Amino acid sequence: MISKKMIPLFVLLVVVFGYSCNLAFAQEAPAEVDTRLFHTGKIWIFVSVILFSYAIIHSIYHARSGGNIFIRRIAGLEAVDEAIGRSTEMGRPILYILGLGTVGDVATIASMNILSQVARKTADYETPLRVPCNDPIVLNVVREMVKAAYLDEGRPDAYSEDDIFFVTESQFAYAAAVDGMMVREKPAAVFLQGTFYAESLILAETGNSVGAIQIAGSDSDSQLPFFITACDYTLIGEELYAASAYLSREPMLLGSLKGQDYGKFILFAGIVLGVTLELVGITWVTTFFQEVK
Amino acid sequence: MRRQVPLILCFLFGIVMMLVEFSPHPISEGLRAEVIKWDLIIGPFALVIGVITLVHTHVIRVKRRVEHWQYSYLVFFGMIVMVAFGLPTGPKNEVFEWLFDNVQVPMEATMFSLLAFFIASASYRAFRARTLEATLLLVAALIVMIGNAPIGDVLWNELSPVGDNIPSTARQWILDNPNLSSRRGIILGVSLGVISQSIRIIFGIERSYLGGGD
């Protein structure tokens, strides 16, 4: 949508526009209302977002021009094919649980992206894919998304709208309903991907008890230990967001992961520098990061 | 066109809402409040669709006489009763409140309480000291458990000649150092992942949520 040459220009325009408007509006404003166009206290966060965004977009365009991208093996994602294959061989359904997040949660969108890739494979193998939803908006998006995935695979006849359904918005009622489904239908594979709260272990342990191969993934760090304990494979934190790129192997998506790594490298360097300077009594790095809010 | 319009909307809203985050101007605040209102308005419409699909799912179950189809009547019964008492007079209706407090809340509490048993079974599997990692996990878990229980410190102070409140101090050290640092590592990765994912979505690079393809 935006060419590579335009990116620095776009960034410059945003910064100049923001700064000029900030000055102009601040002079005309009454004293009691904050009419600054830009929150100067967030300048460093803004700069970090711009720099990190630039690194990602640059990596994406680098990947699009044919650059080689290495991505480490992620066991949980390698197992997706195994899980679908197992379900197909056993003639049992796959249960895909998107968690309790809304469509505004990035983890839910990441989960939908994985579901899209899973749906393409289930369309090919004609394996039933059951998706109980706890949010009506997520339900509608997921229905459209899975339908499009089946259409893209040339298998619209295999798509069943009844397999993607709304259960309830209530947390534990949802857990009870999904547990009941697991016990009755005995799915061969269970995917738990998205935002989870206290119901995570209830779902994962029930899945474990019915002998399903379970692939979990969440950005909720407090729920990850439960998934690691009860599931066969767990996508930890950022791996959930990398899943779509990993499964589709699209160069542009893989490129964004490289940009992410640049961000991690900068953070790591900052941490090492901060710790080293702190040890020799120089505290400005620590003070700087404490003041960034 | 069916995919281009959502992509354009996503791009516009993504960029605008990101900039709004950095602006305290009243117009910016107003815009944020307005978008939240739109979100609140969309919710009830989607809920209607949700309820329709729920009814449809259970009607199909009854028609096809699938296993335990009789329970679908309970869904209809519960839905009709709650709507009959809740819709005309709102959630402050006495019967509605009584049903909520005495039926729904205890049932949810029952589900939540199952968590204790699931934690026990999951811990049993996780703490079997078969590997070095599992052994370390077991040792750390034992220290945290003993440190959390008041009797741990009491027994230590009575029986050991070395130091006071060592179990709770060790527990706190484990939580503040290895535990917190690894959690922060995960949180940093998640934060970068969220930004990266958002950029992919805003710029229309990630389209899987639209069903993939062009």
Coordinates of C-alpha atoms in Angstrom, one line a residue:
Chain A
M1 CA 0.0 0.0 0.0
I2 CA 2.9 2.3 0.7
S3 CA 6.1 2.1 -1.2
K4 CA 9.5 1.7 0.6
K5 CA 10.7 5.2 -0.5
M6 CA 7.6 6.8 0.9
I7 CA 8.1 5.5 4.5
P8 CA 10.6 8.0 5.8
L9 CA 8.6 10.8 4.1
F10 CA 5.5 9.6 5.8
V11 CA 7.2 9.5 9.2
L12 CA 8.6 12.9 8.7
L13 CA 5.2 14.3 7.6
V14 CA 3.5 12.9 10.7
V15 CA 6.1 14.3 13.0
V16 CA 6.2 17.8 11.4
F17 CA 2.4 18.0 11.2
G18 CA 2.0 16.9 14.8
Y19 CA 4.6 19.4 16.0
S20 CA 3.2 22.3 14.0
C21 CA -0.4 21.7 15.0
N22 CA 0.7 21.3 18.6
L23 CA 2.3 24.8 18.6
A24 CA -0.7 26.3 16.8
F25 CA -3.4 24.9 18.9
A26 CA -1.6 25.4 22.2
Q27 CA -1.4 29.2 21.6
E28 CA -5.2 29.5 21.0
A29 CA -6.4 27.4 23.8
P30 CA -8.0 28.4 27.1
A31 CA -5.7 27.5 30.0
E32 CA -7.9 24.9 31.8
V33 CA -8.3 22.6 28.7
D34 CA -5.3 20.6 27.5
T35 CA -5.4 21.4 23.8
R36 CA -2.0 20.2 22.8
L37 CA -2.2 18.0 19.8
F38 CA 0.7 16.0 21.0
H39 CA 1.3 14.7 24.5
T40 CA 5.0 15.8 25.0
G41 CA 5.3 13.3 27.9
K42 CA 4.9 10.5 25.5
I43 CA 7.5 11.6 23.0
W44 CA 9.9 8.7 23.7
I45 CA 7.1 6.1 23.4
F46 CA 6.1 7.8 20.1
V47 CA 9.6 7.7 18.8
S48 CA 10.0 4.1 19.8
V49 CA 6.8 3.1 18.1
I50 CA 7.9 4.9 14.9
L51 CA 11.4 3.4 14.9
F52 CA 10.1 -0.1 15.7
S53 CA 7.4 0.3 13.0
Y54 CA 10.0 1.4 10.5
A55 CA 12.2 -1.6 11.4
I56 CA 9.3 -4.0 10.8
I57 CA 8.1 -2.3 7.5
H58 CA 11.7 -2.2 6.3
S59 CA 12.1 -5.9 7.0
I60 CA 8.8 -6.7 5.3
Y61 CA 9.9 -4.9 2.1
H62 CA 13.3 -6.6 2.3
A63 CA 11.6 -9.9 2.4
R64 CA 9.3 -9.0 -0.5
S65 CA 12.3 -8.2 -2.6
G66 CA 13.5 -11.8 -2.2
G67 CA 15.7 -11.6 0.9
N68 CA 16.3 -14.9 2.7
I69 CA 14.5 -15.1 6.1
F70 CA 15.5 -17.7 8.6
I71 CA 12.8 -18.7 11.1
R72 CA 13.6 -21.1 14.0
R73 CA 11.5 -24.2 14.3
I74 CA 8.5 -23.8 16.6
A75 CA 7.4 -27.2 17.8
G76 CA 3.9 -26.2 18.6
L77 CA 3.3 -25.0 15.0
E78 CA 5.1 -28.0 13.5
A79 CA 2.5 -30.1 15.3
V80 CA -0.5 -28.5 13.7
D81 CA -0.3 -30.8 10.7
E82 CA 0.1 -33.8 13.0
A83 CA -2.9 -32.8 15.0
I84 CA -5.1 -32.3 11.9
G85 CA -3.8 -35.6 10.4
R86 CA -4.6 -37.4 13.7
S87 CA -8.1 -36.1 13.7
T88 CA -8.6 -37.1 10.1
E89 CA -7.3 -40.6 10.6
M90 CA -9.4 -41.1 13.7
G91 CA -12.5 -39.6 12.1
R92 CA -13.0 -37.3 15.0
P93 CA -13.6 -33.5 15.0
I94 CA -11.1 -30.8 15.8
L95 CA -12.1 -28.4 18.5
Y96 CA -10.8 -24.8 18.1
I97 CA -11.2 -22.6 21.1
L98 CA -10.5 -18.9 20.7
G99 CA -10.6 -18.0 24.3
L100 CA -12.5 -15.2 26.0
G101 CA -11.0 -12.3 24.1
T102 CA -13.1 -9.9 22.0
V103 CA -12.4 -9.1 18.4
G104 CA -10.5 -6.0 19.6
D105 CA -7.8 -8.2 21.3
V106 CA -4.7 -8.7 19.2
A107 CA -4.4 -12.2 20.7
T108 CA -7.9 -13.1 19.4
I109 CA -7.0 -11.8 15.9
A110 CA -3.7 -13.8 16.0
S111 CA -5.8 -16.9 17.0
M112 CA -8.1 -16.2 14.1
N113 CA -5.1 -16.1 11.8
I114 CA -4.1 -19.6 13.0
L115 CA -7.7 -20.8 12.6
S116 CA -7.7 -19.6 9.0
Q117 CA -4.6 -21.8 8.3
V118 CA -6.2 -24.7 10.2
A119 CA -9.4 -24.3 8.3
R120 CA -7.6 -24.5 4.9
K121 CA -6.2 -27.9 6.0
T122 CA -9.5 -29.2 7.4
A123 CA -11.1 -28.2 4.1
D124 CA -8.6 -30.3 2.2
Y125 CA -9.0 -33.3 4.5
E126 CA -12.7 -32.9 5.1
T127 CA -12.2 -33.0 8.8
P128 CA -15.0 -31.5 10.9
L129 CA -13.9 -28.3 12.6
R130 CA -15.9 -27.2 15.6
V131 CA -15.6 -23.6 16.9
P132 CA -17.6 -22.7 20.0
C133 CA -17.5 -18.9 20.4
N134 CA -18.1 -16.8 23.5
D135 CA -18.4 -13.4 21.7
P136 CA -21.0 -12.8 19.1
I137 CA -18.8 -10.4 17.0
V138 CA -16.0 -13.0 17.1
L139 CA -18.6 -15.6 16.0
N140 CA -19.5 -13.6 12.9
V141 CA -16.0 -12.8 11.9
V142 CA -14.9 -16.4 12.4
R143 CA -17.8 -17.7 10.3
E144 CA -16.9 -15.4 7.4
M145 CA -13.2 -16.2 7.7
V146 CA -13.6 -20.0 7.8
K147 CA -16.1 -19.8 4.9
A148 CA -13.6 -17.8 2.9
A149 CA -10.9 -20.3 3.7
Y150 CA -13.0 -23.2 2.5
L151 CA -13.9 -21.3 -0.7
D152 CA -10.3 -20.5 -1.3
E153 CA -9.5 -24.2 -1.1
G154 CA -12.3 -25.0 -3.5
R155 CA -14.3 -26.9 -0.9
P156 CA -17.4 -24.7 -0.2
D157 CA -19.5 -27.9 0.1
A158 CA -17.4 -29.0 3.1
Y159 CA -18.1 -25.9 5.1
S160 CA -20.8 -26.2 7.7
E161 CA -22.0 -23.0 9.4
D162 CA -23.5 -25.0 12.2
D163 CA -20.0 -26.1 13.4
I164 CA -19.2 -22.5 14.3
F165 CA -21.6 -21.4 17.0
F166 CA -22.2 -19.0 19.9
V167 CA -22.3 -20.6 23.4
T168 CA -22.5 -17.8 26.0
E169 CA -20.6 -14.7 27.1
S170 CA -20.4 -16.1 30.7
Q171 CA -16.9 -17.3 31.5
F172 CA -17.6 -20.5 33.4
A173 CA -20.8 -21.3 31.6
Y174 CA -18.6 -21.3 28.4
A175 CA -16.0 -23.5 30.1
A176 CA -18.8 -25.9 31.2
A177 CA -20.3 -26.0 27.7
V178 CA -16.9 -26.6 26.0
D179 CA -15.9 -29.2 28.6
G180 CA -19.2 -31.0 27.9
M181 CA -18.5 -31.0 24.2
M182 CA -15.1 -32.5 24.8
V183 CA -16.4 -35.3 26.9
R184 CA -19.3 -36.1 24.5
E185 CA -17.6 -35.7 21.2
K186 CA -14.1 -36.7 22.2
P187 CA -12.2 -34.5 19.7
A188 CA -8.9 -35.9 18.5
A189 CA -7.3 -32.4 18.5
V190 CA -8.0 -29.4 20.6
F191 CA -6.6 -25.9 19.8
L192 CA -6.6 -23.4 22.7
Q193 CA -5.4 -20.2 21.1
G194 CA -6.1 -16.6 22.3
T195 CA -6.8 -14.8 25.5
F196 CA -7.6 -17.1 28.5
Y197 CA -8.3 -16.5 32.2
A198 CA -9.2 -18.9 35.0
E199 CA -10.9 -21.3 32.7
S200 CA -7.7 -22.2 30.9
L201 CA -6.8 -25.1 33.1
I202 CA -10.4 -26.4 33.3
L203 CA -10.4 -26.6 29.5
A204 CA -6.9 -27.9 29.1
E205 CA -7.3 -30.7 31.7
T206 CA -10.6 -31.9 30.3
G207 CA -9.0 -32.0 26.8
N208 CA -6.1 -33.9 28.3
S209 CA -8.5 -36.4 30.0
V210 CA -10.2 -37.3 26.7
G211 CA -6.8 -38.0 25.1
A212 CA -6.9 -35.2 22.6
I213 CA -3.6 -33.8 21.2
Q214 CA -3.6 -30.2 22.5
I215 CA -1.9 -27.2 21.1
A216 CA -2.3 -24.1 23.2
G217 CA -1.1 -20.5 22.8
S218 CA -1.7 -17.4 24.8
D219 CA -0.2 -14.1 25.6
S220 CA -1.6 -14.3 29.2
D221 CA 1.6 -15.0 31.1
S222 CA -0.4 -16.1 34.2
Q223 CA -2.1 -18.9 32.2
L224 CA 0.9 -20.1 30.3
P225 CA 2.1 -22.5 33.1
F226 CA -1.3 -24.2 33.1
F227 CA -1.1 -24.8 29.4
I228 CA 2.5 -26.0 29.5
T229 CA 1.5 -28.5 32.2
A230 CA -1.7 -29.8 30.6
C231 CA -1.1 -29.4 26.8
D232 CA 1.2 -31.3 24.4
Y233 CA 2.5 -28.1 22.8
T234 CA 2.3 -24.5 23.9
L235 CA 3.0 -21.3 22.0
I236 CA 4.5 -18.9 24.5
G237 CA 3.7 -15.2 24.1
E238 CA 5.1 -13.9 20.9
E239 CA 5.0 -17.3 19.2
L240 CA 1.3 -16.9 19.0
Y241 CA 1.7 -13.8 16.9
A242 CA 4.3 -15.4 14.8
A243 CA 2.1 -18.4 14.0
S244 CA 0.3 -17.0 11.0
A245 CA 3.6 -16.1 9.3
Y246 CA 5.1 -19.5 10.2
L247 CA 2.2 -21.5 8.9
S248 CA 1.6 -19.6 5.7
R249 CA 5.4 -19.1 5.0
E250 CA 4.5 -15.8 3.2
P251 CA 7.7 -13.8 2.8
M252 CA 6.1 -10.5 3.8
L253 CA 4.8 -12.0 7.0
L254 CA 8.1 -13.7 7.8
G255 CA 9.8 -10.3 7.2
S256 CA 7.9 -8.7 10.0
L257 CA 9.3 -11.3 12.4
K258 CA 12.8 -10.2 11.5
G259 CA 11.8 -6.6 12.3
Q260 CA 10.5 -7.9 15.6
D261 CA 13.9 -9.4 16.3
Y262 CA 15.6 -6.0 15.7
G263 CA 13.3 -4.6 18.4
K264 CA 14.2 -7.4 20.7
F265 CA 17.9 -6.8 20.0
I266 CA 17.6 -3.1 20.8
L267 CA 15.8 -3.9 24.1
F268 CA 18.3 -6.5 25.0
A269 CA 21.2 -4.1 24.3
G270 CA 19.4 -1.5 26.4
I271 CA 19.0 -3.9 29.3
V272 CA 22.7 -5.0 29.2
L273 CA 23.9 -1.4 28.9
G274 CA 21.6 -0.4 31.8
V275 CA 22.8 -3.2 34.1
T276 CA 26.4 -2.6 33.2
L277 CA 26.3 1.1 33.9
E278 CA 24.3 0.6 37.0
L279 CA 27.0 -1.8 38.3
V280 CA 29.6 0.9 37.9
G281 CA 27.5 3.6 39.5
I282 CA 26.2 5.4 36.4
T283 CA 22.4 5.6 36.7
W284 CA 21.2 7.8 33.8
V285 CA 19.9 4.8 31.7
T286 CA 17.8 3.6 34.6
T287 CA 16.6 7.1 35.4
F288 CA 15.7 7.6 31.7
F289 CA 13.6 4.5 31.5
Q290 CA 11.9 5.2 34.8
E291 CA 10.8 8.6 33.5
V292 CA 9.3 7.2 30.2
K293 CA 5.6 6.6 30.9
Chain B
M1 CA -14.0 -5.0 -3.3
R2 CA -15.4 -7.2 -0.5
R3 CA -11.9 -7.3 1.1
Q4 CA -10.6 -3.9 0.0
V5 CA -13.2 -1.9 2.0
P6 CA -12.4 -3.7 5.3
L7 CA -8.7 -3.2 4.6
I8 CA -9.1 0.5 3.9
L9 CA -11.2 1.0 7.1
C10 CA -8.7 -1.0 9.1
F11 CA -5.9 1.2 7.8
L12 CA -7.7 4.5 8.5
F13 CA -8.9 3.5 11.9
G14 CA -5.6 1.9 12.9
I15 CA -3.5 5.0 12.0
V16 CA -6.1 7.5 13.5
M17 CA -6.5 5.5 16.8
M18 CA -2.7 5.2 17.2
L19 CA -2.3 9.0 16.8
V20 CA -5.2 9.6 19.1
E21 CA -3.3 7.8 21.8
F22 CA -0.6 10.4 21.7
S23 CA -2.9 13.4 21.7
P24 CA -4.7 15.0 24.7
H25 CA -6.6 17.5 22.5
P26 CA -10.4 17.6 23.1
I27 CA -11.1 16.6 19.5
S28 CA -8.9 13.6 19.9
E29 CA -10.5 12.6 23.2
G30 CA -13.9 13.1 21.6
L31 CA -13.0 10.9 18.7
R32 CA -11.9 8.2 21.0
A33 CA -15.1 8.4 23.0
E34 CA -17.1 8.3 19.8
V35 CA -15.4 5.2 18.5
I36 CA -16.0 3.5 21.9
K37 CA -19.7 4.4 21.5
W38 CA -19.8 2.8 18.0
D39 CA -18.2 -0.3 19.5
L40 CA -20.9 -0.4 22.2
I41 CA -23.6 0.0 19.6
I42 CA -22.3 -2.8 17.4
G43 CA -22.3 -5.2 20.5
P44 CA -26.1 -5.6 21.0
F45 CA -26.7 -6.2 17.2
A46 CA -24.0 -8.9 17.2
L47 CA -25.6 -10.4 20.4
V48 CA -28.9 -10.8 18.6
I49 CA -27.1 -12.8 15.9
G50 CA -25.4 -14.8 18.7
V51 CA -28.7 -15.6 20.3
I52 CA -30.2 -16.6 17.0
T53 CA -27.3 -19.0 16.3
L54 CA -27.6 -20.4 19.8
V55 CA -31.3 -21.2 19.3
H56 CA -30.6 -22.5 15.8
T57 CA -27.9 -24.8 17.2
H58 CA -30.2 -26.3 19.8
V59 CA -33.2 -26.6 17.4
I60 CA -30.9 -28.7 15.1
R61 CA -29.9 -30.8 18.1
V62 CA -33.5 -31.5 19.0
K63 CA -34.5 -32.2 15.3
R64 CA -31.6 -34.6 14.8
R65 CA -32.0 -36.2 18.2
V66 CA -28.3 -36.1 18.8
E67 CA -26.9 -37.5 22.1
H68 CA -28.4 -35.7 25.1
W69 CA -30.7 -33.6 22.9
Q70 CA -33.2 -33.4 25.8
Y71 CA -30.9 -30.9 27.5
S72 CA -31.5 -28.4 24.7
Y73 CA -35.0 -27.9 26.2
L74 CA -33.3 -26.7 29.3
V75 CA -31.5 -24.0 27.3
F76 CA -34.9 -22.8 25.8
F77 CA -36.5 -23.0 29.3
G78 CA -33.8 -21.0 30.9
M79 CA -33.7 -18.4 28.1
I80 CA -37.5 -17.9 28.1
V81 CA -37.7 -17.6 31.9
M82 CA -34.9 -15.1 32.1
V83 CA -36.1 -13.0 29.2
A84 CA -39.7 -13.1 30.5
F85 CA -38.7 -11.7 33.9
G86 CA -35.8 -9.6 32.8
L87 CA -37.0 -7.9 29.6
P88 CA -40.1 -6.0 30.9
T89 CA -38.7 -4.6 34.1
G90 CA -34.9 -4.8 33.7
P91 CA -32.3 -6.6 35.7
K92 CA -33.7 -5.3 39.0
N93 CA -36.7 -7.6 38.8
E94 CA -36.9 -9.6 42.0
V95 CA -37.4 -13.0 40.3
F96 CA -34.7 -12.2 37.8
E97 CA -32.3 -11.3 40.6
W98 CA -33.3 -14.4 42.6
L99 CA -32.6 -16.7 39.6
F100 CA -29.3 -15.0 38.9
D101 CA -28.1 -15.1 42.6
N102 CA -29.4 -18.6 43.3
V103 CA -29.0 -20.5 40.0
Q104 CA -26.4 -18.9 37.8
V105 CA -23.9 -17.7 40.4
P106 CA -23.8 -21.1 42.3
M107 CA -23.4 -22.9 39.0
E108 CA -20.5 -20.7 37.9
A109 CA -18.9 -21.0 41.4
T110 CA -19.2 -24.8 41.0
M111 CA -17.3 -24.7 37.8
F112 CA -14.7 -22.4 39.3
S113 CA -14.2 -24.6 42.3
L114 CA -13.4 -27.5 39.9
L115 CA -10.2 -25.6 39.3
A116 CA -8.8 -26.8 42.6
F117 CA -9.0 -30.4 41.5
F118 CA -7.6 -29.7 38.1
I119 CA -4.7 -27.8 39.6
A120 CA -4.0 -30.9 41.8
S121 CA -4.0 -33.3 38.8
A122 CA -1.9 -31.0 36.6
S123 CA 0.6 -30.4 39.4
Y124 CA 1.0 -34.1 39.9
R125 CA 1.9 -34.5 36.3
A126 CA 4.2 -31.5 36.2
F127 CA 6.1 -32.2 39.4
R128 CA 7.1 -35.8 38.6
A129 CA 10.8 -35.5 38.8
R130 CA 11.7 -37.3 35.6
T131 CA 14.0 -34.7 34.2
L132 CA 16.3 -31.9 35.6
E133 CA 13.8 -29.2 34.6
A134 CA 10.9 -31.1 36.3
T135 CA 13.0 -31.6 39.4
L136 CA 13.9 -27.9 39.6
L137 CA 10.2 -27.1 39.1
L138 CA 9.3 -29.5 41.9
V139 CA 11.9 -28.0 44.3
A140 CA 10.9 -24.4 43.5
A141 CA 7.2 -25.3 43.9
L142 CA 7.9 -26.9 47.3
I143 CA 9.8 -23.8 48.5
V144 CA 7.0 -21.5 47.3
M145 CA 4.3 -23.7 48.9
I146 CA 6.1 -23.9 52.3
G147 CA 6.9 -20.2 52.2
N148 CA 3.2 -19.4 51.5
A149 CA 1.9 -21.4 54.4
P150 CA 2.4 -19.6 57.8
I151 CA 3.3 -22.9 59.3
G152 CA 6.4 -23.1 57.2
D153 CA 8.1 -20.1 58.9
V154 CA 6.8 -21.2 62.3
L155 CA 8.3 -24.7 62.0
W156 CA 11.6 -23.4 60.5
N157 CA 12.0 -20.9 63.4
E158 CA 11.3 -23.6 66.0
L159 CA 13.4 -26.4 64.5
S160 CA 16.3 -24.7 62.7
P161 CA 19.1 -22.8 64.4
V162 CA 19.9 -20.9 61.1
G163 CA 18.1 -17.6 60.3
D164 CA 14.5 -16.5 60.8
N165 CA 11.6 -16.8 58.3
I166 CA 13.9 -18.5 55.7
P167 CA 11.0 -20.2 53.9
S168 CA 9.0 -17.0 53.2
T169 CA 12.3 -15.2 52.3
A170 CA 13.2 -17.9 49.9
R171 CA 9.7 -17.9 48.4
Q172 CA 9.9 -14.1 47.9
W173 CA 13.3 -14.4 46.3
I174 CA 12.1 -17.0 43.8
L175 CA 9.0 -14.8 42.9
D176 CA 11.0 -11.6 42.7
N177 CA 14.0 -12.9 40.7
P178 CA 13.8 -16.0 38.5
N179 CA 10.0 -15.8 38.2
L180 CA 9.6 -12.1 37.6
S181 CA 12.5 -11.8 35.2
S182 CA 11.2 -14.7 33.0
R183 CA 7.7 -13.2 33.1
R184 CA 9.1 -9.8 32.0
G185 CA 10.9 -11.6 29.2
I186 CA 7.6 -13.0 28.0
I187 CA 5.8 -9.7 28.4
L188 CA 8.5 -7.8 26.3
G189 CA 8.2 -10.5 23.6
V190 CA 4.4 -10.2 23.7
S191 CA 4.5 -6.4 23.5
L192 CA 6.7 -6.5 20.4
G193 CA 4.6 -9.2 18.9
V194 CA 1.4 -7.1 19.5
I195 CA 3.0 -4.1 17.8
S196 CA 4.3 -6.2 14.9
Q197 CA 0.9 -7.9 14.5
S198 CA -0.9 -4.5 14.6
I199 CA 1.4 -3.1 11.9
R200 CA 0.8 -6.1 9.7
I201 CA -3.0 -5.7 10.1
I202 CA -3.0 -1.9 9.7
F203 CA -1.0 -2.1 6.5
G204 CA -3.1 -4.9 5.1
I205 CA -0.2 -7.4 5.0
E206 CA -1.9 -9.8 7.4
R207 CA -5.2 -10.8 5.8
S208 CA -5.8 -14.2 7.2
Y209 CA -8.6 -12.9 9.4
L210 CA -10.4 -12.0 6.2
G211 CA -10.2 -15.5 5.0
G212 CA -6.8 -15.2 3.3
G213 CA -6.0 -14.7 -0.4
D214 CA -6.5 -11.3 -2.2

